[in-house]
Short mmCIF file of C-alpha atoms and ligand atoms in Angstrom, two decimals:
data_model
loop_
_atom_site.label_atom_id
_atom_site.label_comp_id
_atom_site.label_asym_id
_atom_site.label_seq_id
_atom_site.Cartn_x
_atom_site.Cartn_y
_atom_site.Cartn_z
CA UNK A 84 -89.92 -212.75 -0.10
CA UNK A 85 -93.69 -213.06 -0.53
CA UNK A 86 -95.67 -215.63 1.41
CA UNK A 87 -96.56 -217.42 -1.84
CA UNK A 88 -92.90 -217.65 -2.80
CA UNK A 89 -92.10 -219.01 0.63
CA UNK A 90 -94.76 -221.71 0.31
CA UNK A 91 -93.42 -222.62 -3.13
CA UNK A 92 -89.89 -222.77 -1.82
CA UNK A 93 -90.92 -224.94 1.06
CA UNK A 94 -92.85 -227.30 -1.25
CA UNK A 95 -89.86 -227.46 -3.54
CA UNK A 96 -87.66 -228.26 -0.61
CA UNK A 97 -89.94 -231.02 0.55
CA UNK A 98 -89.63 -232.64 -2.85
CA UNK A 99 -85.85 -232.29 -2.85
CA UNK A 100 -85.59 -233.06 0.83
CA UNK A 101 -87.27 -236.40 0.43
CA UNK A 102 -84.19 -237.65 -1.37
CA UNK A 103 -81.13 -238.86 0.44
CA UNK A 104 -78.83 -237.81 -2.35
CA UNK A 105 -79.04 -234.12 -1.54
CA UNK A 106 -75.57 -232.73 -0.76
CA UNK A 107 -74.93 -229.43 0.92
CA UNK A 108 -71.78 -227.38 0.62
CA UNK A 109 -70.32 -224.32 2.32
CA UNK A 110 -71.88 -222.76 5.37
CA UNK A 111 -75.54 -223.28 6.23
CA UNK A 112 -77.71 -220.33 5.28
CA UNK A 113 -79.46 -220.47 8.65
CA UNK A 114 -77.85 -220.08 12.05
CA UNK A 115 -78.83 -221.21 15.54
CA UNK A 116 -80.03 -218.35 17.75
CA UNK A 117 -77.88 -217.46 20.76
CA UNK A 118 -80.50 -218.82 23.17
CA UNK A 119 -80.71 -222.19 21.36
CA UNK A 120 -79.63 -224.88 23.83
CA UNK A 121 -76.79 -227.13 22.72
CA UNK A 122 -75.95 -230.14 24.83
CA UNK A 123 -74.72 -233.69 24.89
CA UNK A 124 -76.45 -236.67 26.53
CA UNK A 125 -75.58 -239.91 28.33
CA UNK A 126 -77.34 -242.47 30.55
CA UNK A 127 -76.10 -243.88 33.85
CA UNK A 128 -76.17 -247.58 33.01
CA UNK A 129 -74.45 -247.01 29.67
CA UNK A 130 -71.41 -245.18 31.04
CA UNK A 131 -71.00 -245.48 34.81
CA UNK A 132 -69.96 -249.03 35.51
CA UNK A 133 -69.20 -249.39 39.23
CA UNK A 134 -72.16 -251.75 39.31
CA UNK A 135 -71.57 -252.82 42.93
CA UNK A 136 -69.36 -249.96 44.08
CA UNK A 137 -70.10 -247.65 47.00
CA UNK A 138 -73.18 -249.51 48.16
CA UNK A 139 -75.10 -249.42 44.88
CA UNK A 140 -78.01 -251.88 44.64
CA UNK A 141 -78.78 -254.04 41.63
CA UNK A 142 -80.96 -252.92 38.78
CA UNK A 143 -82.67 -255.13 36.22
CA UNK A 144 -79.88 -254.76 33.66
CA UNK A 145 -77.23 -255.83 36.21
CA UNK A 146 -79.25 -258.82 37.30
CA UNK A 147 -80.41 -259.95 33.87
CA UNK A 148 -77.03 -259.67 32.16
CA UNK A 149 -75.26 -261.55 34.93
CA UNK A 150 -77.75 -264.39 34.48
CA UNK A 151 -77.95 -264.22 30.68
CA UNK A 152 -74.54 -263.22 29.27
CA UNK A 153 -75.69 -264.25 25.80
CA UNK A 154 -78.21 -261.44 25.73
CA UNK A 155 -75.63 -258.99 24.36
CA UNK A 156 -73.87 -259.40 21.00
CA UNK A 157 -70.44 -259.56 22.64
CA UNK A 158 -71.64 -261.25 25.86
CA UNK A 159 -70.73 -258.12 27.76
CA UNK A 160 -72.49 -256.26 30.56
CA UNK A 161 -72.43 -252.85 32.23
CA UNK A 162 -70.18 -253.77 35.17
CA UNK A 163 -67.43 -251.34 34.15
CA UNK A 164 -68.81 -249.71 31.00
CA UNK A 165 -66.89 -246.47 30.32
CA UNK A 166 -66.07 -246.30 34.03
CA UNK A 167 -67.59 -242.89 34.53
CA UNK A 168 -68.11 -243.88 38.15
CA UNK A 169 -64.38 -243.13 38.52
CA UNK A 170 -63.77 -240.88 35.54
CA UNK A 171 -66.56 -238.31 35.82
CA UNK A 172 -64.11 -235.41 36.21
CA UNK A 173 -62.56 -236.22 32.87
CA UNK A 174 -66.05 -236.48 31.39
CA UNK A 175 -66.81 -232.95 32.57
CA UNK A 176 -63.65 -231.69 30.87
CA UNK A 177 -64.74 -233.42 27.65
CA UNK A 178 -68.17 -231.78 27.83
CA UNK A 179 -66.45 -228.45 28.35
CA UNK A 180 -64.24 -228.97 25.29
CA UNK A 181 -67.32 -229.47 23.15
CA UNK A 182 -68.38 -225.97 24.15
CA UNK A 183 -71.91 -227.10 25.01
CA UNK A 184 -73.58 -225.43 27.95
CA UNK A 185 -75.91 -228.35 28.80
CA UNK A 186 -75.34 -231.97 29.79
CA UNK A 187 -78.14 -234.54 29.98
CA UNK A 188 -77.33 -237.37 32.39
CA UNK A 189 -79.42 -239.88 34.27
CA UNK A 190 -79.37 -240.92 37.90
CA UNK A 191 -78.95 -244.60 38.59
CA UNK A 192 -81.95 -245.23 40.86
CA UNK A 193 -80.19 -247.98 42.85
CA UNK A 194 -77.01 -245.96 43.34
CA UNK A 195 -79.14 -243.50 45.27
CA UNK A 196 -81.73 -245.90 46.71
CA UNK A 197 -80.15 -249.39 46.69
CA UNK A 198 -83.46 -251.17 47.29
CA UNK A 199 -85.43 -248.78 45.14
CA UNK A 200 -87.41 -247.53 48.14
CA UNK A 201 -86.78 -244.28 50.01
CA UNK A 202 -86.38 -245.84 53.46
CA UNK A 203 -82.64 -246.00 52.88
CA UNK A 204 -80.56 -243.45 50.96
CA UNK A 205 -77.05 -244.47 49.99
CA UNK A 206 -74.54 -241.86 51.11
CA UNK A 207 -71.91 -242.71 48.50
CA UNK A 208 -74.47 -242.45 45.70
CA UNK A 209 -75.78 -239.22 47.08
CA UNK A 210 -72.27 -237.74 47.05
CA UNK A 211 -71.42 -239.13 43.64
CA UNK A 212 -74.18 -237.20 41.89
CA UNK A 213 -73.58 -234.14 44.08
CA UNK A 214 -69.95 -234.07 42.90
CA UNK A 215 -70.89 -234.42 39.25
CA UNK A 216 -73.62 -231.78 39.42
CA UNK A 217 -71.44 -229.32 41.31
CA UNK A 218 -68.53 -230.05 38.97
CA UNK A 219 -70.73 -229.20 36.00
CA UNK A 220 -72.06 -226.01 37.56
CA UNK A 221 -68.55 -224.88 38.43
CA UNK A 222 -67.62 -224.79 34.75
CA UNK A 223 -70.88 -223.20 33.65
CA UNK A 224 -72.65 -226.32 32.39
CA UNK A 225 -76.34 -226.75 33.20
CA UNK A 226 -77.33 -230.33 34.03
CA UNK A 227 -80.54 -231.84 32.70
CA UNK A 228 -81.31 -234.90 34.81
CA UNK A 229 -83.30 -237.94 33.70
CA UNK A 230 -84.80 -239.83 36.61
CA UNK A 231 -85.42 -243.10 34.79
CA UNK A 232 -83.35 -244.32 31.86
CA UNK A 233 -84.42 -247.99 32.01
CA UNK A 234 -82.39 -249.22 35.01
CA UNK A 235 -85.25 -250.27 37.28
CA UNK A 236 -84.30 -251.51 40.78
CA UNK A 237 -84.38 -255.32 40.70
CA UNK A 238 -86.61 -255.69 43.79
CA UNK A 239 -89.40 -253.93 41.86
CA UNK A 240 -89.11 -256.38 38.98
CA UNK A 241 -89.94 -259.14 41.41
CA UNK A 242 -93.21 -257.27 41.90
CA UNK A 243 -93.89 -257.10 38.15
CA UNK A 244 -92.01 -253.88 37.42
CA UNK A 245 -94.03 -251.22 35.62
CA UNK A 246 -97.02 -253.55 35.22
CA UNK A 247 -97.71 -253.05 38.92
CA UNK A 248 -99.62 -249.87 39.88
CA UNK A 249 -97.58 -249.55 43.10
CA UNK A 250 -94.73 -248.35 40.89
CA UNK A 251 -96.50 -245.02 40.58
CA UNK A 252 -95.94 -244.40 44.30
CA UNK A 253 -92.41 -245.77 44.39
CA UNK A 254 -91.38 -243.61 41.46
CA UNK A 255 -92.87 -240.60 43.20
CA UNK A 256 -90.89 -241.41 46.37
CA UNK A 257 -87.65 -241.69 44.39
CA UNK A 258 -88.32 -238.42 42.57
CA UNK A 259 -89.01 -236.65 45.87
CA UNK A 260 -85.60 -237.77 47.17
CA UNK A 261 -83.91 -236.51 44.00
CA UNK A 262 -85.70 -233.15 44.07
CA UNK A 263 -84.84 -232.69 47.75
CA UNK A 264 -81.21 -233.63 47.26
CA UNK A 265 -80.43 -231.86 43.99
CA UNK A 266 -83.20 -229.37 43.26
CA UNK A 267 -80.92 -226.56 44.40
CA UNK A 268 -78.58 -227.16 41.43
CA UNK A 269 -80.78 -229.00 38.93
CA UNK A 270 -83.50 -227.03 37.25
CA UNK A 271 -84.29 -229.16 34.21
CA UNK A 272 -85.65 -232.64 34.86
CA UNK A 273 -86.96 -235.32 32.60
CA UNK A 274 -88.96 -238.02 34.33
CA UNK A 275 -88.68 -240.95 31.91
CA UNK A 276 -86.59 -241.81 28.91
CA UNK A 277 -88.51 -243.42 26.05
CA UNK A 278 -91.30 -245.34 27.78
CA UNK A 279 -92.17 -246.73 24.36
CA UNK A 280 -88.83 -248.50 23.86
CA UNK A 281 -88.75 -249.69 27.44
CA UNK A 282 -92.31 -251.08 27.39
CA UNK A 283 -92.57 -252.39 23.83
CA UNK A 284 -89.13 -253.98 23.70
CA UNK A 285 -88.69 -254.91 27.36
CA UNK A 286 -92.21 -255.94 28.41
CA UNK A 287 -93.84 -256.76 25.07
CA UNK A 288 -90.85 -258.45 23.49
CA UNK A 289 -87.38 -259.61 24.46
CA UNK A 290 -85.14 -257.03 22.78
CA UNK A 291 -84.53 -255.17 26.03
CA UNK A 292 -84.47 -256.15 29.67
CA UNK A 293 -86.63 -257.28 31.48
CA UNK A 294 -87.31 -259.31 28.30
CA UNK A 295 -90.74 -260.39 29.54
CA UNK A 296 -92.23 -261.33 26.19
CA UNK A 297 -95.67 -260.46 27.60
CA UNK A 298 -96.75 -259.13 24.22
CA UNK A 299 -100.20 -257.70 23.80
CA UNK A 300 -100.71 -257.04 27.49
CA UNK A 301 -97.36 -256.30 29.17
CA UNK A 302 -96.40 -253.36 26.96
CA UNK A 303 -99.74 -251.63 27.54
CA UNK A 304 -99.73 -252.12 31.31
CA UNK A 305 -96.16 -250.82 31.43
CA UNK A 306 -97.15 -247.81 29.30
CA UNK A 307 -100.16 -247.06 31.46
CA UNK A 308 -98.36 -247.02 34.78
CA UNK A 309 -95.26 -245.27 33.45
CA UNK A 310 -97.49 -242.48 32.15
CA UNK A 311 -99.31 -242.20 35.46
CA UNK A 312 -96.02 -242.24 37.36
CA UNK A 313 -94.70 -239.48 35.12
CA UNK A 314 -97.77 -237.31 35.73
CA UNK A 315 -97.63 -237.90 39.49
CA UNK A 316 -94.02 -236.73 39.57
CA UNK A 317 -94.76 -233.73 37.36
CA UNK A 318 -97.40 -232.57 39.85
CA UNK A 319 -95.17 -233.35 42.81
CA UNK A 320 -92.55 -231.04 41.37
CA UNK A 321 -95.03 -228.44 40.25
CA UNK A 322 -96.74 -228.20 43.60
CA UNK A 323 -94.00 -228.68 46.15
CA UNK A 324 -90.68 -227.91 44.47
CA UNK A 325 -91.20 -225.51 41.59
CA UNK A 326 -92.21 -222.59 43.82
CA UNK A 327 -88.76 -222.57 45.46
CA UNK A 328 -86.62 -224.32 42.83
CA UNK A 329 -88.06 -222.63 39.77
CA UNK A 330 -87.19 -225.38 37.30
CA UNK A 331 -88.75 -227.18 34.36
CA UNK A 332 -89.84 -230.79 34.18
CA UNK A 333 -90.89 -232.88 31.20
CA UNK A 334 -90.78 -236.28 29.56
CA UNK A 335 -88.60 -237.72 26.80
CA UNK A 336 -90.43 -239.68 24.09
CA UNK A 337 -88.87 -241.41 21.12
CA UNK A 338 -90.07 -241.65 17.58
CA UNK A 339 -88.83 -242.82 14.25
CA UNK A 340 -90.27 -240.84 11.37
CA UNK A 341 -92.58 -242.57 8.90
CA UNK A 342 -92.95 -242.11 5.17
CA UNK A 343 -95.46 -243.93 2.95
CA UNK A 344 -93.81 -246.85 1.19
CA UNK A 345 -95.73 -245.97 -1.92
CA UNK A 346 -96.30 -242.20 -1.90
CA UNK A 347 -99.15 -242.44 -4.41
CA UNK A 348 -101.07 -245.00 -2.35
CA UNK A 349 -103.46 -243.22 0.06
CA UNK A 350 -103.57 -246.35 2.26
CA UNK A 351 -99.86 -245.99 2.92
CA UNK A 352 -100.43 -242.42 4.12
CA UNK A 353 -103.05 -243.74 6.53
CA UNK A 354 -100.61 -246.46 7.61
CA UNK A 355 -97.96 -243.83 8.45
CA UNK A 356 -100.46 -241.95 10.59
CA UNK A 357 -101.58 -245.16 12.34
CA UNK A 358 -97.97 -246.11 12.97
CA UNK A 359 -97.17 -242.73 14.53
CA UNK A 360 -100.31 -242.76 16.67
CA UNK A 361 -99.49 -246.22 18.02
CA UNK A 362 -95.81 -245.56 18.67
CA UNK A 363 -95.71 -241.88 19.64
CA UNK A 364 -99.34 -240.75 20.06
CA UNK A 365 -99.94 -243.50 22.63
CA UNK A 366 -97.50 -241.67 24.93
CA UNK A 367 -97.83 -238.09 23.72
CA UNK A 368 -101.59 -237.73 23.34
CA UNK A 369 -102.44 -238.14 27.04
CA UNK A 370 -99.87 -235.45 27.92
CA UNK A 371 -99.71 -232.96 25.05
CA UNK A 372 -103.05 -233.03 23.22
CA UNK A 373 -105.91 -230.73 24.11
CA UNK A 374 -108.31 -233.68 24.39
CA UNK A 375 -106.06 -235.84 26.59
CA UNK A 376 -106.31 -239.64 26.92
CA UNK A 377 -105.00 -242.24 24.47
CA UNK A 378 -105.47 -241.39 20.78
CA UNK A 379 -108.87 -242.37 19.35
CA UNK A 380 -107.30 -244.68 16.73
CA UNK A 381 -105.25 -246.52 19.37
CA UNK A 382 -108.14 -246.83 21.82
CA UNK A 383 -110.54 -248.13 19.15
CA UNK A 384 -108.02 -250.47 17.55
CA UNK A 385 -106.90 -252.20 20.73
CA UNK A 386 -110.46 -252.39 22.09
CA UNK A 387 -111.64 -253.94 18.82
CA UNK A 388 -108.75 -256.38 18.50
CA UNK A 389 -109.17 -257.46 22.15
CA UNK A 390 -112.85 -258.07 21.55
CA UNK A 391 -112.41 -260.18 18.43
CA UNK A 392 -109.68 -262.14 20.21
CA UNK A 393 -112.19 -263.09 22.89
CA UNK A 394 -110.93 -260.93 25.75
CA UNK A 395 -113.60 -259.76 28.18
CA UNK A 396 -111.86 -256.42 28.55
CA UNK A 397 -109.54 -254.33 26.42
CA UNK A 398 -105.85 -255.13 26.75
CA UNK A 399 -105.23 -251.37 26.94
CA UNK A 400 -106.22 -250.10 30.40
CA UNK A 401 -108.50 -247.08 30.77
CA UNK A 402 -107.66 -243.84 32.53
CA UNK A 403 -110.22 -242.43 34.94
CA UNK A 404 -111.51 -238.89 34.26
CA UNK A 405 -109.30 -237.69 37.09
CA UNK A 406 -106.23 -239.36 35.60
CA UNK A 407 -106.93 -237.86 32.19
CA UNK A 408 -106.92 -234.42 33.80
CA UNK A 409 -103.77 -235.20 35.81
CA UNK A 410 -101.91 -236.27 32.66
CA UNK A 411 -103.02 -233.42 30.43
CA UNK A 412 -100.37 -230.72 30.22
CA UNK A 413 -98.02 -232.59 32.57
CA UNK A 414 -94.82 -231.66 30.75
CA UNK A 415 -93.13 -228.28 30.38
CA UNK A 416 -91.49 -229.36 27.13
CA UNK A 417 -91.61 -232.18 24.58
CA UNK A 418 -88.37 -234.14 24.89
CA UNK A 419 -87.83 -235.87 21.56
CA UNK A 420 -85.37 -238.66 20.81
CA UNK A 421 -85.07 -239.28 17.09
CA UNK A 422 -82.66 -241.43 15.11
CA UNK A 423 -84.10 -242.74 11.85
CA UNK A 424 -87.01 -243.12 9.42
CA UNK A 425 -88.99 -246.08 8.11
CA UNK A 426 -91.09 -246.61 5.01
CA UNK A 427 -94.52 -247.76 6.13
CA UNK A 428 -97.25 -249.80 4.51
CA UNK A 429 -100.34 -251.69 5.63
CA UNK A 430 -99.84 -255.39 6.20
CA UNK A 431 -102.24 -258.25 6.22
CA UNK A 432 -102.37 -259.41 9.81
CA UNK A 433 -101.19 -263.02 9.70
CA UNK A 434 -99.84 -265.95 11.70
CA UNK A 435 -96.29 -264.62 11.57
CA UNK A 436 -97.12 -261.86 14.02
CA UNK A 437 -96.96 -262.46 17.73
CA UNK A 438 -100.63 -262.52 18.74
CA UNK A 439 -101.69 -260.49 20.56
CA UNK A 440 -99.05 -257.75 20.36
CA UNK A 441 -98.66 -254.06 19.70
CA UNK A 442 -97.32 -254.87 16.23
CA UNK A 443 -100.26 -257.11 15.45
CA UNK A 444 -102.70 -254.51 16.77
CA UNK A 445 -101.07 -251.85 14.59
CA UNK A 446 -100.93 -254.05 11.46
CA UNK A 447 -98.25 -252.19 9.58
CA UNK A 448 -94.96 -253.24 7.94
CA UNK A 449 -91.77 -251.20 8.13
CA UNK A 450 -88.69 -251.20 5.92
CA UNK A 451 -85.75 -249.02 4.97
CA UNK A 452 -84.58 -248.59 1.37
CA UNK A 453 -81.26 -250.27 0.67
CA UNK A 454 -79.70 -247.02 -0.56
CA UNK A 455 -80.09 -245.30 2.82
CA UNK A 456 -76.67 -245.61 4.50
CA UNK A 457 -76.48 -247.82 7.60
CA UNK A 458 -72.97 -247.53 9.00
CA UNK A 459 -73.54 -249.21 12.36
CA UNK A 460 -76.81 -250.94 13.18
CA UNK A 461 -79.45 -252.73 11.15
CA UNK A 462 -82.20 -250.43 12.49
CA UNK A 463 -80.48 -247.10 11.98
CA UNK A 464 -80.47 -245.83 8.40
CA UNK A 465 -79.52 -242.24 7.65
CA UNK A 466 -82.43 -240.20 6.28
CA UNK A 467 -82.20 -236.58 7.45
CA UNK A 468 -85.54 -235.29 6.03
CA UNK A 469 -87.39 -237.56 8.45
CA UNK A 470 -86.18 -235.39 11.33
CA UNK A 471 -87.96 -232.33 9.95
CA UNK A 472 -91.08 -234.44 9.33
CA UNK A 473 -91.35 -235.81 12.84
CA UNK A 474 -90.84 -232.34 14.33
CA UNK A 475 -93.65 -231.07 12.09
CA UNK A 476 -95.88 -233.98 13.08
CA UNK A 477 -95.49 -233.00 16.72
CA UNK A 478 -96.39 -229.40 15.89
CA UNK A 479 -99.40 -230.51 13.84
CA UNK A 480 -100.74 -232.72 16.62
CA UNK A 481 -99.75 -230.86 19.77
CA UNK A 482 -99.32 -227.24 18.76
CA UNK A 483 -96.60 -224.94 19.89
CA UNK A 484 -95.20 -226.92 22.81
CA UNK A 485 -91.44 -226.23 23.15
CA UNK A 486 -89.51 -229.18 21.76
CA UNK A 487 -86.11 -230.15 23.12
CA UNK A 488 -84.35 -232.81 21.11
CA UNK A 489 -82.98 -234.88 23.97
CA UNK A 490 -81.17 -237.43 21.75
CA UNK A 491 -80.07 -237.71 18.12
CA UNK A 492 -77.02 -239.49 16.78
CA UNK A 493 -75.50 -242.24 14.66
CA UNK A 494 -73.62 -245.43 15.38
CA UNK A 495 -70.72 -246.86 13.40
CA UNK A 496 -67.69 -249.10 13.91
CA UNK A 497 -65.93 -246.60 16.13
CA UNK A 498 -63.19 -245.06 14.01
CA UNK A 499 -61.75 -241.67 15.00
CA UNK A 500 -62.25 -240.24 11.53
CA UNK A 501 -65.99 -240.69 11.68
CA UNK A 502 -67.02 -238.90 8.49
CA UNK A 503 -70.46 -240.45 8.45
CA UNK A 504 -71.24 -239.17 11.93
CA UNK A 505 -70.00 -235.67 11.03
CA UNK A 506 -72.23 -235.67 8.00
CA UNK A 507 -75.16 -237.11 9.99
CA UNK A 508 -75.00 -234.33 12.58
CA UNK A 509 -74.60 -231.67 9.88
CA UNK A 510 -77.52 -232.90 7.82
CA UNK A 511 -79.86 -233.64 10.73
CA UNK A 512 -79.12 -230.30 12.37
CA UNK A 513 -79.82 -228.63 9.05
CA UNK A 514 -83.24 -230.26 8.94
CA UNK A 515 -83.85 -228.92 12.42
CA UNK A 516 -82.94 -225.42 11.18
CA UNK A 517 -85.43 -225.80 8.33
CA UNK A 518 -88.14 -226.95 10.74
CA UNK A 519 -87.49 -223.86 12.85
CA UNK A 520 -86.94 -221.26 10.14
CA UNK A 521 -89.32 -222.38 7.42
CA UNK A 522 -91.95 -224.40 9.26
CA UNK A 523 -91.84 -222.23 12.40
CA UNK A 524 -91.58 -225.23 14.72
CA UNK A 525 -90.77 -224.40 18.31
CA UNK A 526 -87.52 -226.34 18.78
CA UNK A 527 -85.51 -224.87 21.64
CA UNK A 528 -82.62 -227.23 22.09
CA UNK A 529 -80.61 -230.20 20.86
CA UNK A 530 -78.61 -232.84 22.73
CA UNK A 531 -76.25 -234.99 20.68
CA UNK A 532 -76.23 -238.69 21.53
CA UNK A 533 -73.72 -239.38 22.93
CA UNK A 534 -70.70 -237.99 24.72
CA UNK A 535 -68.62 -241.16 24.39
CA UNK A 536 -68.79 -244.75 23.23
CA UNK A 537 -70.79 -246.70 25.77
CA UNK A 538 -72.76 -249.82 26.58
CA UNK A 539 -75.31 -249.94 23.78
CA UNK A 540 -77.87 -252.24 25.44
CA UNK A 541 -78.34 -255.48 23.44
CA UNK A 542 -75.44 -254.52 21.17
CA UNK A 543 -73.03 -254.42 24.10
CA UNK A 544 -69.90 -252.54 23.04
CA UNK A 545 -70.16 -253.49 19.37
CA UNK A 546 -71.92 -250.41 18.02
CA UNK A 547 -70.46 -247.01 18.84
CA UNK A 548 -72.39 -243.77 19.16
CA UNK A 549 -69.74 -241.61 20.87
CA UNK A 550 -68.34 -238.20 19.97
CA UNK A 551 -65.40 -239.48 22.01
CA UNK A 552 -63.82 -242.85 21.41
CA UNK A 553 -63.39 -245.06 24.49
CA UNK A 554 -60.75 -247.77 24.56
CA UNK A 555 -62.66 -250.63 26.17
CA UNK A 556 -59.56 -252.85 26.05
CA UNK A 557 -57.72 -250.55 28.40
CA UNK A 558 -58.39 -250.57 32.15
CA UNK A 559 -58.11 -246.78 31.91
CA UNK A 560 -60.98 -246.57 29.43
CA UNK A 561 -58.96 -243.90 27.61
CA UNK A 562 -61.09 -241.29 25.85
CA UNK A 563 -60.10 -239.65 22.53
CA UNK A 564 -62.10 -237.07 20.57
CA UNK A 565 -63.36 -238.14 17.18
CA UNK A 566 -63.67 -235.82 14.20
CA UNK A 567 -67.36 -235.50 15.01
CA UNK A 568 -66.52 -234.03 18.43
CA UNK A 569 -64.49 -231.30 16.76
CA UNK A 570 -67.18 -230.63 14.19
CA UNK A 571 -69.95 -230.53 16.80
CA UNK A 572 -67.86 -228.16 18.94
CA UNK A 573 -67.46 -225.90 15.93
CA UNK A 574 -71.23 -225.84 15.29
CA UNK A 575 -71.86 -225.03 18.93
CA UNK A 576 -69.36 -222.17 18.91
CA UNK A 577 -70.16 -220.66 15.51
CA UNK A 578 -73.91 -221.44 15.64
CA UNK A 579 -73.60 -222.47 12.01
CA UNK A 580 -73.07 -225.71 10.09
CA UNK A 581 -70.03 -226.03 7.88
CA UNK A 582 -70.85 -228.66 5.28
CA UNK A 583 -67.27 -228.55 4.02
CA UNK A 584 -65.83 -229.66 7.33
CA UNK A 585 -65.29 -233.22 6.18
CA UNK A 586 -64.00 -232.43 2.72
CA UNK A 587 -60.38 -233.61 2.74
CA UNK A 588 -59.28 -230.53 0.78
CA UNK A 589 -60.87 -228.18 3.30
CA UNK A 590 -58.37 -226.39 5.52
CA UNK A 591 -60.64 -226.90 8.51
CA UNK A 592 -60.50 -230.63 8.03
CA UNK A 593 -56.72 -230.58 7.47
CA UNK A 594 -56.06 -228.58 10.62
CA UNK A 595 -58.39 -230.74 12.72
CA UNK A 596 -57.24 -234.03 11.28
CA UNK A 597 -56.78 -236.70 13.88
C1 BGC B 288 -81.78 -244.62 24.08
C2 BGC B 288 -80.30 -244.68 24.31
C3 BGC B 288 -79.64 -245.52 23.22
C4 BGC B 288 -79.91 -244.87 21.89
C5 BGC B 288 -79.27 -245.57 20.70
C6 BGC B 288 -82.16 -244.43 22.64
O1 BGC B 288 -83.27 -245.20 22.37
O2 BGC B 288 -82.36 -243.64 24.90
O3 BGC B 288 -80.06 -245.18 25.59
O4 BGC B 288 -78.28 -245.70 23.42
O5 BGC B 288 -81.29 -244.86 21.67
O6 BGC B 288 -79.74 -246.85 20.55
#
């Protein structure tokens, strides 16, 4: 096919792809290469439970939820969760059944270091992760370990959490312990999971713990020191551990995709770009861009807003020249978590915003069309073309950096015949194939979120993201594969998407029926 025809085809696709009504049938025309990484992801606080078992110390989610049971929809907490503290062997068997060769898990900081600091290492915690990691290796599964998936040791919160620069050193100390203990069997690390969600929702607003509501200042301080802590740990690994352990280390950032609310309004296109710079560029630019530092738009906007609000200094801290250099290039891959898309438009800044705040600084409004399906949560509408767009945005802004999708998935009410999740994975994975094959984006791997139903932060156990169902009413936390687990396993094994999998008349569906 000629290059011109390819361009035409890709333009045509973009027009078609912008609609949600597109339906695919049969087998996908593209396949996943043999070296494409398929995995499944979890996070310690969401599955482990055992909150005070084996000498574990308290983290901010333990402490906050015990004090504020009303924080979660069902007034639940993570004390038992899916009980992976006891059931990790079964979890490994489930991962094996999916056929994936990679498992992304996080270490609970206070299970390893109960006080957060490295002056005391908890033996039980040390063994717990050793057993899991060895168990995975024994059956040929490569672990990818996240050091921080939001469960900050409580003693650090008393010091201001990530708003305190000392966290950079304490995070480095924790990482050093982890690299020393597990670097012989772990060779893919991610330092932080979604600093944006953690800082914006936990420090800026009250949607996540620590629920500080320090909007306008807290989220930027948190961002600043999390980024510096990430870079410190990258260099720690690079300098002292990589030579003997030979692994990779990166960061996981999250981003919704954005589309102009009114495609023919140029201002809405600018609004999409501003939204992405504020929510993703703020974290990605210092690490992945060739210029380094915060994005120009973000820097100028927050400086300007701070000034007109009467602040003597910008609410967004400044990096030193040395820090800009330390951050630049400090990730071996771009870990991307993506779930959904929003329509974006400019908004008049008004009294209804929290002032100051990241939202008010950004000055945009977000919405999702009512015909985009939302089977589980008010924020998560299904719009597969957004996935391809956000992958392309990363390529456009940061070049050919290898992208690993470290999370992508859908929540629903938890039924075993989860047709919507099957279709979500099929359609989103297809968009990934288009990004790779047509747009030549450098996506190397994909981790489905998540292995099993778990503690979904503020939603408690109400919304379900699992490939495996967990019976939270049973003390055994019985696990059962959903249809989506079987479908995902089939994609992993055949390296192809079967869009007919969920058609009731299809033999594959009949033979896999639950
Ligand atoms: C987080 C997960 C969470 C998922 C679905 C991501 O932001 O990393 O911990 O469960 O989204 O809400």
